[in-house]
PDB file of C-alpha atoms in Angstrom:
ATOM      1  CA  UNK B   1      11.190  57.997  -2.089  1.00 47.00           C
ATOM      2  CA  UNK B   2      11.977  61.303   0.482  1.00 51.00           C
ATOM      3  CA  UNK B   3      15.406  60.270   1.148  1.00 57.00           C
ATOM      4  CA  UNK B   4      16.719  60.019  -2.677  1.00 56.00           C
ATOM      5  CA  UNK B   5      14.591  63.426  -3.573  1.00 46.00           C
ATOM      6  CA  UNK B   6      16.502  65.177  -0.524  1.00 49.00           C
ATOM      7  CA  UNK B   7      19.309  63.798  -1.528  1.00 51.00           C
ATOM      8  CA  UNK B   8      19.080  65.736  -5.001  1.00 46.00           C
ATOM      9  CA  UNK B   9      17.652  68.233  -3.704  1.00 48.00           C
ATOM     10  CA  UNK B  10      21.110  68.681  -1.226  1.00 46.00           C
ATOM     11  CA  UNK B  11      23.465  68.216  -4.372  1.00 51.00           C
ATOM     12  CA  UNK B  12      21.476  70.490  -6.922  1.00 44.00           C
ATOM     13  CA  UNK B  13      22.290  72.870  -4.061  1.00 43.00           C
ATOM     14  CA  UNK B  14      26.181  72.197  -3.576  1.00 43.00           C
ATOM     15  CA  UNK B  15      26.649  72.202  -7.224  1.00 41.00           C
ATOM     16  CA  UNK B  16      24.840  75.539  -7.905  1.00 41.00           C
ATOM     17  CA  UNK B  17      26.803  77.222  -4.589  1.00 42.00           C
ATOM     18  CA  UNK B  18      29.933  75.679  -6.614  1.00 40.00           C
ATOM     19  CA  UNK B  19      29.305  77.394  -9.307  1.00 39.00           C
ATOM     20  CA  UNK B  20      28.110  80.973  -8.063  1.00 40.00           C
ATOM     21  CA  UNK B  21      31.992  80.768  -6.373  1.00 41.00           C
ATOM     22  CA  UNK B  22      33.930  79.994  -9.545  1.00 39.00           C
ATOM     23  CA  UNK B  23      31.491  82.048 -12.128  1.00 38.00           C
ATOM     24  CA  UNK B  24      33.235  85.416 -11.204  1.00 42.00           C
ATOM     25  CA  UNK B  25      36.723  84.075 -11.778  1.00 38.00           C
ATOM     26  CA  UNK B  26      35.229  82.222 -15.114  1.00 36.00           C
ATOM     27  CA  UNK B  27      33.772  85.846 -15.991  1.00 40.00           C
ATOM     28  CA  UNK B  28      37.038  87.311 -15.732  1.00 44.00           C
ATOM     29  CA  UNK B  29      40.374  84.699 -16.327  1.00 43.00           C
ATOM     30  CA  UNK B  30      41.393  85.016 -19.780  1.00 49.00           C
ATOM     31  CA  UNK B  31      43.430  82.698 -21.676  1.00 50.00           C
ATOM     32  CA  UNK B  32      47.175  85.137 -22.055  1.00 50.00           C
ATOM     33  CA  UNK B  33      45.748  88.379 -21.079  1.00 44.00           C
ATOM     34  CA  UNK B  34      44.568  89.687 -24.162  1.00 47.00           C
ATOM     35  CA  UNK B  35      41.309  89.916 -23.569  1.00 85.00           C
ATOM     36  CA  UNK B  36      41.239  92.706 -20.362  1.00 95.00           C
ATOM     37  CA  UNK B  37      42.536  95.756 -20.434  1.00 95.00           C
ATOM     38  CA  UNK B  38      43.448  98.296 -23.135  1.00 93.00           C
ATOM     39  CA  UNK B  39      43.780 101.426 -24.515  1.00 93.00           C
ATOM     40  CA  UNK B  40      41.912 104.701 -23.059  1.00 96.00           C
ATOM     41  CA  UNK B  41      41.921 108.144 -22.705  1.00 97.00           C
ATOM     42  CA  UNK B  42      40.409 109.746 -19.491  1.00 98.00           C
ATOM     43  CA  UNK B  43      41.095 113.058 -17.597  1.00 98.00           C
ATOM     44  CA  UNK B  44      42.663 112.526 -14.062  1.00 98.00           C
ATOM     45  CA  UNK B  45      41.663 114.190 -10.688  1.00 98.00           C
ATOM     46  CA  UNK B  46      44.172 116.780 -11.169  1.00 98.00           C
ATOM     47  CA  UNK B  47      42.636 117.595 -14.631  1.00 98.00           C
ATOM     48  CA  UNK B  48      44.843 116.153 -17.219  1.00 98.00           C
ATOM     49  CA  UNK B  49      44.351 114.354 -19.960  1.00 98.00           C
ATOM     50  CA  UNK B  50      46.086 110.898 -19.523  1.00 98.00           C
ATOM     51  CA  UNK B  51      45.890 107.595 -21.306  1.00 97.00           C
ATOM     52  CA  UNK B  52      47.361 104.231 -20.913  1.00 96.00           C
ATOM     53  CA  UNK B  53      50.504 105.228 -22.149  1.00 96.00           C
ATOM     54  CA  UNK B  54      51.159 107.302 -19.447  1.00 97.00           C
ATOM     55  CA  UNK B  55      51.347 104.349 -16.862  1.00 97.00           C
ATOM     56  CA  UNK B  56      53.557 101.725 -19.078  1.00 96.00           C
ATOM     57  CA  UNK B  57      56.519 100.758 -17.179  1.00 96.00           C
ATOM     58  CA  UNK B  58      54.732 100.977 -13.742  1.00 97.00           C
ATOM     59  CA  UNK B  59      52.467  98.190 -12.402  1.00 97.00           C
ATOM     60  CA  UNK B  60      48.427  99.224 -12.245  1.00 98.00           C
ATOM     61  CA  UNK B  61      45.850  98.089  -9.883  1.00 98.00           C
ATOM     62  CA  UNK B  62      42.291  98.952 -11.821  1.00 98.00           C
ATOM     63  CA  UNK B  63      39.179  99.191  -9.778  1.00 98.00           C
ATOM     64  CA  UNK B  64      36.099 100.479 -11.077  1.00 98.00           C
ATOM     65  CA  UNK B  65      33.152 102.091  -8.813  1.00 98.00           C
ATOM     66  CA  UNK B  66      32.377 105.575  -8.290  1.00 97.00           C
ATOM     67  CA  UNK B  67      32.236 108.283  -5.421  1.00 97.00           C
ATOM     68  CA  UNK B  68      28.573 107.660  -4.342  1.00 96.00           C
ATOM     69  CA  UNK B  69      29.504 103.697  -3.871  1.00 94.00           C
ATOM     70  CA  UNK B  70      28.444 103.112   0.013  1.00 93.00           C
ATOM     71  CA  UNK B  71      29.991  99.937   0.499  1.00 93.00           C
ATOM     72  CA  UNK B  72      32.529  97.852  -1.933  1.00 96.00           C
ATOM     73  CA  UNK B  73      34.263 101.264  -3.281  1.00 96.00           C
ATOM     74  CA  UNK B  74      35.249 102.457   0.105  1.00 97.00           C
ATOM     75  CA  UNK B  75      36.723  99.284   0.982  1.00 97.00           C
ATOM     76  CA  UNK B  76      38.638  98.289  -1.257  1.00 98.00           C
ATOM     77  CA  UNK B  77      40.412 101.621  -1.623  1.00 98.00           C
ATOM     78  CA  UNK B  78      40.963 101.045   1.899  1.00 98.00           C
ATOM     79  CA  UNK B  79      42.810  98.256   1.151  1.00 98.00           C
ATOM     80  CA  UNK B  80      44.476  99.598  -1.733  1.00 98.00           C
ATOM     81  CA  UNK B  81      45.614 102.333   0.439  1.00 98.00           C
ATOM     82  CA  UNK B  82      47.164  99.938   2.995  1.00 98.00           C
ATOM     83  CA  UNK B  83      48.879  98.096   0.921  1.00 98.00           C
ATOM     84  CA  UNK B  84      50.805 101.296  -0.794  1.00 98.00           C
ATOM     85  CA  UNK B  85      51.744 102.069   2.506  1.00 98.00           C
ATOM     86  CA  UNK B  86      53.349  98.994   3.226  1.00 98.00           C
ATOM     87  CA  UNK B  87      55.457  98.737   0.030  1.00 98.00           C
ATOM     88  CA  UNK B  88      58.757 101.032  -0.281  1.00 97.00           C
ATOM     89  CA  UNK B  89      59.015 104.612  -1.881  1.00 97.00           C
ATOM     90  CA  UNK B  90      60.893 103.112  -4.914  1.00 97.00           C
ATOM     91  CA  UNK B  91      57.911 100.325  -5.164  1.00 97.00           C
ATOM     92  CA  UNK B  92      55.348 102.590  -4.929  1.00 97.00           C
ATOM     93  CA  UNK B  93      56.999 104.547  -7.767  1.00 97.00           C
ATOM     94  CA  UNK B  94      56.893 101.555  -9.762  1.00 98.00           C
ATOM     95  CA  UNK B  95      52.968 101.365  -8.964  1.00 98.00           C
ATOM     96  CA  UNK B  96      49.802 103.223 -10.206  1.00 98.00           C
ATOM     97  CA  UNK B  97      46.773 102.554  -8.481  1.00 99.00           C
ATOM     98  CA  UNK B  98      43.838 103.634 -10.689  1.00 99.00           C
ATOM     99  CA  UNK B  99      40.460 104.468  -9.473  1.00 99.00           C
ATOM    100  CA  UNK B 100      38.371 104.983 -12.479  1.00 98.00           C
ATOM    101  CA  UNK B 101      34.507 105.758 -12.130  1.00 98.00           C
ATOM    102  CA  UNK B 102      31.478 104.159 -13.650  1.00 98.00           C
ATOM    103  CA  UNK B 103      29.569 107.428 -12.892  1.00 97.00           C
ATOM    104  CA  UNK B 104      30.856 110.293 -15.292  1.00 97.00           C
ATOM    105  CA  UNK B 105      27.755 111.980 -14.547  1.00 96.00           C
ATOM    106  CA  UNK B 106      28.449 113.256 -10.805  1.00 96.00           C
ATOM    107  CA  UNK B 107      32.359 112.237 -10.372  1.00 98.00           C
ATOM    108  CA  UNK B 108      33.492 115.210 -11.996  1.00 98.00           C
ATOM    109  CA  UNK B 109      37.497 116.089 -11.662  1.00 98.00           C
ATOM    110  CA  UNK B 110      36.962 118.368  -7.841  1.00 98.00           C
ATOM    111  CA  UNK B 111      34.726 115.296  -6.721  1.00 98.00           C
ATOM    112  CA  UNK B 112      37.073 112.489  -7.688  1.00 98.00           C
ATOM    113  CA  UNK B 113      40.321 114.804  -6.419  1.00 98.00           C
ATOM    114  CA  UNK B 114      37.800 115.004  -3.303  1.00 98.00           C
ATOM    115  CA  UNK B 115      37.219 111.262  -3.298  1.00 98.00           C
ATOM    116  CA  UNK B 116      40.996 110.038  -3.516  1.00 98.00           C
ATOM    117  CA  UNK B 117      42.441 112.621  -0.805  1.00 97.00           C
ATOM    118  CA  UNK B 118      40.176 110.269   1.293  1.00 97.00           C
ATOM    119  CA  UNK B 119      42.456 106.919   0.986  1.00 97.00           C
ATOM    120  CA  UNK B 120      45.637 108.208  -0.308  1.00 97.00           C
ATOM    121  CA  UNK B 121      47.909 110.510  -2.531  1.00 97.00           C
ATOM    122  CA  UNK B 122      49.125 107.375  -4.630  1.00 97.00           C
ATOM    123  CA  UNK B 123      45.320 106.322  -5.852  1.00 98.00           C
ATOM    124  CA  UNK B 124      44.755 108.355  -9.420  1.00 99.00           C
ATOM    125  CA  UNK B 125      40.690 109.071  -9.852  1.00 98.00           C
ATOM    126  CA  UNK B 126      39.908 108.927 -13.337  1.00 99.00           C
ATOM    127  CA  UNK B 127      36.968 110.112 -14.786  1.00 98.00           C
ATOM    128  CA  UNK B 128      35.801 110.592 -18.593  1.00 98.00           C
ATOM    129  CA  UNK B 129      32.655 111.689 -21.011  1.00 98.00           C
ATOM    130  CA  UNK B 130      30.282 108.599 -20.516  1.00 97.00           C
ATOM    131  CA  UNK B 131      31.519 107.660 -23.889  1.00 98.00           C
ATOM    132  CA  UNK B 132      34.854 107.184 -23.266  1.00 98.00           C
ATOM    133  CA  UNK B 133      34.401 105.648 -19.461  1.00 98.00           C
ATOM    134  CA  UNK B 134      31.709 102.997 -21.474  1.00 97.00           C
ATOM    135  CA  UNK B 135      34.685 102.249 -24.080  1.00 97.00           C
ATOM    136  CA  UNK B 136      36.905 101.930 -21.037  1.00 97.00           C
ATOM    137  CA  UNK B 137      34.535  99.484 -19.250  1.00 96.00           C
ATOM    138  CA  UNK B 138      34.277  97.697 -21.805  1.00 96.00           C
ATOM    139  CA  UNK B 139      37.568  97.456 -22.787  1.00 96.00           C
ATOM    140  CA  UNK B 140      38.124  96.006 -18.564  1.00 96.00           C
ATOM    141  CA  UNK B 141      34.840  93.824 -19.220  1.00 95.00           C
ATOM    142  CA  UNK B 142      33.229  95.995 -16.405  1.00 96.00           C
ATOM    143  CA  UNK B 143      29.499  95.677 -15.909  1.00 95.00           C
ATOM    144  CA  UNK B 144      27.584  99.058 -15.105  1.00 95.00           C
ATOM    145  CA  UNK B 145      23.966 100.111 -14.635  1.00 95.00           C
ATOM    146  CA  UNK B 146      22.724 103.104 -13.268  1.00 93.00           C
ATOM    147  CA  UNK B 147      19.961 102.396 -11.225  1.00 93.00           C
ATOM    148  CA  UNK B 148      16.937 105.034 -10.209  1.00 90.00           C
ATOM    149  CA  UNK B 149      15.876 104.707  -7.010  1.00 82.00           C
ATOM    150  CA  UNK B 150      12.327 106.983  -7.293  1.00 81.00           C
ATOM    151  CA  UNK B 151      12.845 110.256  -6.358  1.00 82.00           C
ATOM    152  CA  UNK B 152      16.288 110.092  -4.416  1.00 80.00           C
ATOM    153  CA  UNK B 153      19.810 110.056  -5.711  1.00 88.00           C
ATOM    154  CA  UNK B 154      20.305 106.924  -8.072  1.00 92.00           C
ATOM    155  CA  UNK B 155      23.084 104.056  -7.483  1.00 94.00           C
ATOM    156  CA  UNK B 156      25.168 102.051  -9.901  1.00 95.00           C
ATOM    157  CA  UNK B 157      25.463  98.273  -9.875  1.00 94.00           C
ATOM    158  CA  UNK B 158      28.940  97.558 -10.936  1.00 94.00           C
ATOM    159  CA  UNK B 159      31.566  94.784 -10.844  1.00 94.00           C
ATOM    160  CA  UNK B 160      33.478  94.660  -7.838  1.00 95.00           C
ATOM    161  CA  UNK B 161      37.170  93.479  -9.323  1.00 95.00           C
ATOM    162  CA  UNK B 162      40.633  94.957  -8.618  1.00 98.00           C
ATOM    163  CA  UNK B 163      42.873  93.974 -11.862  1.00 98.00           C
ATOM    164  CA  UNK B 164      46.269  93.862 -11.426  1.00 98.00           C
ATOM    165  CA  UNK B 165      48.364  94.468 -15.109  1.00 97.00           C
ATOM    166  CA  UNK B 166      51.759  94.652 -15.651  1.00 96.00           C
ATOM    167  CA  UNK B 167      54.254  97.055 -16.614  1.00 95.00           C
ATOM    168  CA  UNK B 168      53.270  96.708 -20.757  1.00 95.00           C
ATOM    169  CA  UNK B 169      49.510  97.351 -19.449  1.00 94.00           C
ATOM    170  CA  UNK B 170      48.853  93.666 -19.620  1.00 95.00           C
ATOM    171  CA  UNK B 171      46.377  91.509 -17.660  1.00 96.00           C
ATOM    172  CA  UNK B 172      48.204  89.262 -14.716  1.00 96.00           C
ATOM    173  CA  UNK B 173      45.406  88.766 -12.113  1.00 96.00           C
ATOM    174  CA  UNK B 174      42.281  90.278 -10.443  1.00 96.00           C
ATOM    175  CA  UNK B 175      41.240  90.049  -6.993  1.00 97.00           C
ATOM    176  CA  UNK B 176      37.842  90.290  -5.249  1.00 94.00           C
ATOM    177  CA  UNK B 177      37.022  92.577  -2.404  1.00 92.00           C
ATOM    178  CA  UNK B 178      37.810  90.435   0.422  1.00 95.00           C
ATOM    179  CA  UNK B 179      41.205  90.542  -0.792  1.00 97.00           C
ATOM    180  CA  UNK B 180      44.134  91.462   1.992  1.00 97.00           C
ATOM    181  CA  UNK B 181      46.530  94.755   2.026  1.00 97.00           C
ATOM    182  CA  UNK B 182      49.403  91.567   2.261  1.00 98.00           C
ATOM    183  CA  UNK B 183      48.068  89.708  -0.356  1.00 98.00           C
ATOM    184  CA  UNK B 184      48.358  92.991  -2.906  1.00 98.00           C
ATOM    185  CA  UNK B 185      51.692  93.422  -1.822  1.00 98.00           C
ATOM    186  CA  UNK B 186      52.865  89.791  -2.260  1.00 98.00           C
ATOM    187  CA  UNK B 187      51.239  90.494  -5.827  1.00 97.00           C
ATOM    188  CA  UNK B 188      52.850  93.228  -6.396  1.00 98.00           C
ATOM    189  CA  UNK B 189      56.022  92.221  -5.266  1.00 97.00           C
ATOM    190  CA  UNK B 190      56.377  89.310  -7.314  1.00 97.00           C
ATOM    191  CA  UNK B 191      55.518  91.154 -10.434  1.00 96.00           C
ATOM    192  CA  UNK B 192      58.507  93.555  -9.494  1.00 94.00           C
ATOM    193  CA  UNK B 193      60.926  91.261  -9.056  1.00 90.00           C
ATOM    194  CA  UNK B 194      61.201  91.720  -5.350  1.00 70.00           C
TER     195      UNK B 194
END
């Protein structure tokens, strides 16, 4: 009777690793790219007012985090730095990279300008009233919780996905944080033409 209960036992566990690897992308992958994205209005690290409308025409990567993030925020700016760097001037005109916090609270406009100068001059730090950065989480089907941590400085859990839309604002792809610099630009390249 061990061997056949093991045996379950083994397959209950493939299956439910199987599934925590293709949940995320089932979270995310919509039908025609509809669902993700949308319109917002948010103030920039420079201070202006900017909305969606100011990007159409140029291809956005969208990450959400915020300027306190120790780990997955850092990184993958890192990589979205690298992989500006390796496209040309005239693709990187075509190209906003957005950075837009889940913290309105402390990433005010000197703390996200602070924040971007770190990874590069391309990446645009947007931040918001919590009002409008909720209706733009939402809108990106980005999960956010502030979480206190006693008497210290408090975190935020947060999704971890870079979005990639096209030049009408519209969803194409997302990638996870292990993504590549190369693999952005191949991305981006092919929704340029290039």
């Amino acid at each position: 009777m061990k061997p056949p209960f093991l045996r379950l036992i083994l397959i209950a566990g493939l299956l439910a690793t199987a599934a925590l690897a293709i949940l995320p992308r089932l979270m995310v992958a919509t039908n025609d790219g509809t669902q993700i994205g949308g319109a917002f209005t948010l103030v920039d690290h420079t201070g202006r007012q900017v909305s969606e409308a100011d990007y159409r025409g140029k291809i956005m990567l969208v990450f959400f985090g915020y300027s306190f993030c120790p780990d997955v925020c850092p990184t993958t700016l890192a990589t979205v730095a690298q992989a500006v760097e390796s496209l040309t001037p005239s693709e990187q005109n075509q190209l906003a990279p957005l950075f837009i916090t889940v913290d309105p609270e402390r990433d005010t406009v000197p703390k996200m300008a602070d924040y971007v100068a770190n990874f590069s001059p391309a990446i645009i730090g947007l931040t918001g009233s919590p009002e409008q950065i909720k209706a733009v989480s939402q809108a990106y089907r980005v999960y956010a919780r502030k979480v206190e941590e006693g008497n210290g400085p408090y975190s935020v859990d947060h999704s971890a996905i870079l979005y990639l839309m096209d030049g009408k604002g519209r969803y194409v792809t997302h990638f996870d944080p292990s993504v590549t610099s190369d693999r952005l630009v191949a991305a981006i390249r092919k929704q340029l033409g290039s």
